[in-house]
């Protein structure tokens, strides 16, 4: 089983693969000090970001003991009550169509749940050992989310989550959608913005649980990104979508995004990758 993981994830060591196949709690090693480009890919959306070395704890098994200790294992930059207003209540960016959007509450249980929503949305099933590969993929998503929360200043990155307006007794349905918003300055995007624009908000990783799709959750998440752009003082938002994903493109177009460019043809011709389009929105600050 370990060799199957190694074949799909060549950057993972053989020892770590063997541990994953049995279920474990792994501390990822701290790499040598250097700056590297990290590619984040969700639903055809890529973004380059400078990352610094770090170390994080990832659980690949969902035992009760690991769940109960999650809050102690995940430490972040800033307050654990990020997203809480002065009255000690959640600060909601928007509330429409029966859904409300806020920043992720930075405790272990909610971070794990947000990672699960994204993993369920983007995991591509495989014929053999699908459950195992999903478990590992979910650990990868969790690791990336923890890294961003730990290393990003509160006004440079936000993970927004959507939940029902009405209280629900089923805790598994508290979070129904997730989206990442990052301050970026990619030249490939800036060339399509006015010369005075030095940065913009990059929207990625938008995910909605399958049972809640086509219920305006995605639209409300995008509206939350709009409100965050106003709060942080950014006029432009950008995202990427697959060219042939008409559903996603229609969602983004309805939210005010417009296609400005696409991947060069050689990316899909030489590498067989699905072509993406870049979409930009001008958010009027009020």
Coordinates of C-alpha atoms in Angstrom, one line a residue:
X1 CA 0.0 0.0 0.0
X2 CA 2.9 2.3 0.8
X3 CA 4.3 1.9 -2.7
X4 CA 1.0 3.1 -4.2
X5 CA 1.2 6.3 -2.2
X6 CA 4.8 6.7 -3.3
X7 CA 3.8 6.3 -6.9
X8 CA 1.2 9.0 -6.7
X9 CA 3.1 11.3 -4.4
X10 CA 6.8 11.0 -5.4
X11 CA 7.9 13.8 -3.0
X12 CA 6.8 11.8 0.0
X13 CA 9.5 9.6 1.6
X14 CA 9.1 5.9 1.7
X15 CA 9.1 5.9 5.5
X16 CA 6.3 8.4 5.6
X17 CA 4.3 6.4 3.0
X18 CA 4.5 3.3 5.1
X19 CA 3.3 5.3 8.2
X20 CA 0.4 6.8 6.2
X21 CA -0.8 3.3 5.1
X22 CA -1.2 2.4 8.8
X23 CA -2.7 5.6 10.0
X24 CA -0.5 8.1 12.0
X25 CA 0.1 11.5 13.2
X26 CA 3.1 12.9 11.3
X27 CA 5.1 16.0 11.8
X28 CA 6.3 17.2 8.4
X29 CA 10.1 17.9 8.5
X30 CA 11.4 21.5 8.4
X31 CA 13.1 22.1 5.0
X32 CA 16.3 24.0 4.4
X33 CA 16.0 27.7 4.6
X34 CA 15.2 29.0 1.2
X35 CA 12.4 30.8 -0.6
X36 CA 10.4 28.7 -3.0
X37 CA 7.4 29.0 -5.2
X38 CA 4.4 27.0 -4.1
X39 CA 1.6 26.2 -6.5
X40 CA -1.9 26.0 -5.1
X41 CA -4.4 24.3 -7.3
X42 CA -8.1 24.1 -6.7
X43 CA -10.8 23.9 -9.4
X44 CA -8.4 25.0 -12.1
X45 CA -7.1 27.9 -10.1
X46 CA -3.3 28.4 -9.6
X47 CA -1.5 31.1 -7.7
X48 CA 2.2 31.7 -7.0
X49 CA 3.1 32.6 -3.5
X50 CA 6.4 33.0 -1.7
X51 CA 6.6 30.6 1.2
X52 CA 9.0 30.3 4.0
X53 CA 10.0 27.1 5.7
X54 CA 7.8 25.9 8.5
X55 CA 6.7 22.8 10.3
X56 CA 3.1 21.6 10.9
X57 CA 1.3 18.7 12.3
X58 CA -1.0 16.6 10.0
X59 CA -3.4 13.9 11.1
X60 CA -4.3 11.2 8.6
X61 CA -6.5 9.2 10.9
X62 CA -9.8 10.5 12.4
X63 CA -9.7 8.9 15.8
X64 CA -11.5 10.6 18.7
X65 CA -8.2 11.3 20.5
X66 CA -6.7 13.2 17.5
X67 CA -10.0 15.2 17.1
X68 CA -10.1 16.2 20.7
X69 CA -6.5 17.5 20.7
X70 CA -6.7 19.3 17.4
X71 CA -7.0 22.8 19.0
X72 CA -3.8 22.3 20.9
X73 CA -1.9 21.0 17.9
X74 CA -2.7 23.9 15.6
X75 CA -1.1 27.2 16.3
X76 CA -1.6 30.4 14.2
X77 CA -0.3 33.9 13.7
X78 CA -2.6 36.2 15.7
X79 CA -5.5 35.6 17.9
X80 CA -7.4 32.3 18.0
X81 CA -10.5 34.4 17.9
X82 CA -9.8 35.8 14.5
X83 CA -13.2 36.7 12.9
X84 CA -14.7 37.7 16.3
X85 CA -16.0 41.3 16.7
X86 CA -15.6 43.5 19.8
X87 CA -18.7 42.0 21.4
X88 CA -17.3 38.5 21.2
X89 CA -19.6 37.5 18.4
X90 CA -18.9 36.2 14.9
X91 CA -18.4 39.0 12.4
X92 CA -20.4 38.1 9.3
X93 CA -19.4 39.7 6.0
X94 CA -22.7 38.9 4.3
X95 CA -26.0 37.1 4.9
X96 CA -28.2 36.2 1.9
X97 CA -30.3 33.4 0.5
X98 CA -30.3 31.6 3.9
X99 CA -26.5 31.6 4.2
X100 CA -24.0 33.7 6.0
X101 CA -20.3 34.1 5.5
X102 CA -17.5 34.8 8.0
X103 CA -13.8 34.3 8.5
X104 CA -12.8 30.8 9.6
X105 CA -12.7 30.5 13.4
X106 CA -9.1 29.5 14.0
X107 CA -9.5 26.4 16.2
X108 CA -8.4 22.9 15.3
X109 CA -11.9 21.4 14.9
X110 CA -13.1 24.1 12.5
X111 CA -9.9 24.2 10.5
X112 CA -10.2 20.4 10.1
X113 CA -13.8 20.7 8.9
X114 CA -12.9 23.4 6.4
X115 CA -10.2 21.2 5.0
X116 CA -12.7 18.3 4.7
X117 CA -15.1 20.5 2.7
X118 CA -12.4 21.4 0.2
X119 CA -11.0 17.8 0.1
X120 CA -14.5 16.4 -0.7
X121 CA -15.0 19.0 -3.4
X122 CA -11.7 18.5 -5.2
X123 CA -10.8 14.9 -4.7
X124 CA -10.8 12.8 -7.8
X125 CA -11.8 9.2 -7.0
X126 CA -9.5 6.3 -8.0
X127 CA -10.4 2.7 -8.6
X128 CA -8.2 1.1 -5.9
X129 CA -7.8 2.3 -2.3
X130 CA -10.0 5.4 -2.9
X131 CA -10.6 5.8 0.8
X132 CA -6.9 5.8 1.6
X133 CA -6.0 8.2 -1.1
X134 CA -8.8 10.5 0.0
X135 CA -7.5 10.4 3.5
X136 CA -4.1 11.4 2.3
X137 CA -5.4 14.1 0.0
X138 CA -7.4 15.5 2.9
X139 CA -4.2 15.6 5.0
X140 CA -2.5 17.5 2.2
X141 CA -5.3 20.1 2.1
X142 CA -5.3 20.4 5.9
X143 CA -1.5 20.9 5.8
X144 CA -1.8 23.7 3.3
X145 CA -4.5 25.4 5.2
X146 CA -2.7 25.3 8.4
X147 CA 0.5 26.6 6.7
X148 CA -1.4 29.6 5.3
X149 CA -3.1 30.4 8.6
X150 CA 0.1 30.1 10.6
X151 CA 2.2 32.3 8.3
X152 CA -0.1 34.9 6.8
X153 CA -0.9 38.2 8.5
X154 CA -4.6 38.6 9.2
X155 CA -5.0 41.3 6.5
X156 CA -3.2 39.3 3.7
X157 CA -5.0 36.0 3.8
X158 CA -8.5 34.9 4.8
X159 CA -10.3 31.6 4.7
X160 CA -14.0 32.4 4.4
X161 CA -16.7 29.9 5.3
X162 CA -20.4 29.7 4.7
X163 CA -22.9 28.3 7.1
X164 CA -26.8 28.2 7.4
X165 CA -28.5 31.4 8.6
X166 CA -30.7 29.3 10.8
X167 CA -29.1 27.2 13.6
X168 CA -28.8 23.5 12.9
X169 CA -28.4 20.7 15.4
X170 CA -26.3 18.7 12.9
X171 CA -22.7 20.0 13.5
X172 CA -21.6 18.3 10.2
X173 CA -23.6 20.8 8.3
X174 CA -22.3 23.9 10.1
X175 CA -19.8 24.6 7.3
X176 CA -21.2 24.1 3.8
X177 CA -18.8 26.1 1.8
X178 CA -15.2 27.5 1.8
X179 CA -13.1 29.9 -0.2
X180 CA -9.6 31.3 0.1
X181 CA -8.8 35.0 -0.4
X182 CA -5.1 36.1 -0.7
X183 CA -3.5 39.4 -1.4
X184 CA -1.3 38.9 -4.4
X185 CA 0.8 40.8 -7.0
X186 CA 1.3 38.3 -9.8
X187 CA 2.5 40.1 -12.9
X188 CA 0.4 38.0 -15.2
X189 CA -2.7 39.5 -13.5
X190 CA -1.4 43.0 -12.9
X191 CA -0.8 43.5 -16.6
X192 CA -4.6 43.5 -17.0
X193 CA -5.2 46.1 -14.3
X194 CA -4.6 49.9 -14.3
X195 CA -1.0 50.9 -13.7
X196 CA -1.8 52.3 -10.3
X197 CA -3.0 48.9 -9.0
X198 CA -0.1 47.3 -7.2
X199 CA -2.0 44.4 -5.6
X200 CA -5.3 42.6 -5.8
X201 CA -7.3 39.9 -4.1
X202 CA -6.9 36.4 -5.5
X203 CA -9.9 34.1 -5.0
X204 CA -9.2 30.4 -5.0
X205 CA -10.2 27.1 -3.5
X206 CA -14.0 27.8 -3.6
X207 CA -15.7 24.6 -2.5
X208 CA -19.3 23.7 -1.7
X209 CA -20.5 20.4 -0.2
X210 CA -22.2 18.4 -2.9
X211 CA -25.6 18.3 -1.1
X212 CA -25.6 22.1 -0.9
X213 CA -24.8 22.9 -4.5
X214 CA -27.2 25.0 -6.7
X215 CA -28.5 26.6 -3.5
X216 CA -26.6 30.0 -3.8
X217 CA -23.8 29.0 -1.4
X218 CA -21.2 29.8 -4.1
X219 CA -22.8 33.2 -4.9
X220 CA -22.8 34.2 -1.2
X221 CA -19.2 33.1 -0.8
X222 CA -18.2 35.4 -3.7
X223 CA -20.3 38.2 -2.2
X224 CA -18.3 37.7 1.0
X225 CA -15.1 38.1 -1.0
X226 CA -16.5 41.4 -2.4
X227 CA -17.2 42.6 1.1
X228 CA -13.7 41.6 2.2
X229 CA -12.2 43.6 -0.7
X230 CA -14.0 46.7 0.5
X231 CA -12.9 46.1 4.1
X232 CA -9.3 45.6 3.1
X233 CA -9.3 48.4 0.5
X234 CA -8.7 46.5 -2.7
X235 CA -10.5 47.5 -5.9
X236 CA -9.8 44.3 -7.9
X237 CA -10.4 40.6 -7.5
X238 CA -9.1 37.9 -9.7
X239 CA -9.7 34.1 -10.1
X240 CA -9.1 31.4 -12.6
X241 CA -11.5 28.8 -13.9
X242 CA -11.3 26.0 -16.5
X243 CA -12.3 27.2 -19.9
X244 CA -14.7 24.3 -20.4
X245 CA -16.3 24.5 -17.0
X246 CA -19.4 26.4 -18.1
X247 CA -21.1 26.1 -14.7
X248 CA -18.3 27.7 -12.8
X249 CA -17.8 30.4 -15.4
X250 CA -21.5 31.3 -15.3
X251 CA -21.3 31.6 -11.5
X252 CA -18.3 33.9 -11.7
X253 CA -19.8 35.9 -14.6
X254 CA -23.0 36.4 -12.6
X255 CA -20.9 37.7 -9.7
X256 CA -19.3 40.4 -12.0
X257 CA -16.1 38.7 -13.2
X258 CA -15.0 39.1 -16.8
X259 CA -12.6 36.9 -18.8
X260 CA -9.4 38.9 -19.7
X261 CA -7.0 36.2 -20.8
X262 CA -6.4 32.4 -21.0
X263 CA -3.5 30.0 -20.6
X264 CA -1.2 29.8 -23.7
X265 CA -2.1 27.0 -26.0
X266 CA 1.2 25.2 -25.5
X267 CA 0.3 24.4 -21.9
X268 CA -2.5 22.2 -22.9
X269 CA -0.8 20.9 -26.1
X270 CA 2.5 19.9 -24.5
X271 CA 1.5 19.1 -21.0
X272 CA -2.1 17.9 -21.6
X273 CA -3.4 20.3 -18.9
X274 CA -6.9 21.7 -19.2
X275 CA -6.9 25.3 -20.3
X276 CA -7.8 28.0 -17.8
X277 CA -9.1 31.5 -18.1
X278 CA -8.3 34.5 -16.0
X279 CA -11.3 36.4 -14.7
X280 CA -11.2 39.8 -13.1
X281 CA -13.7 41.9 -11.2
X282 CA -13.6 45.6 -10.4
X283 CA -15.0 46.1 -6.9
X284 CA -16.1 49.7 -6.3
X285 CA -15.0 50.8 -2.9
X286 CA -17.8 52.4 -0.9

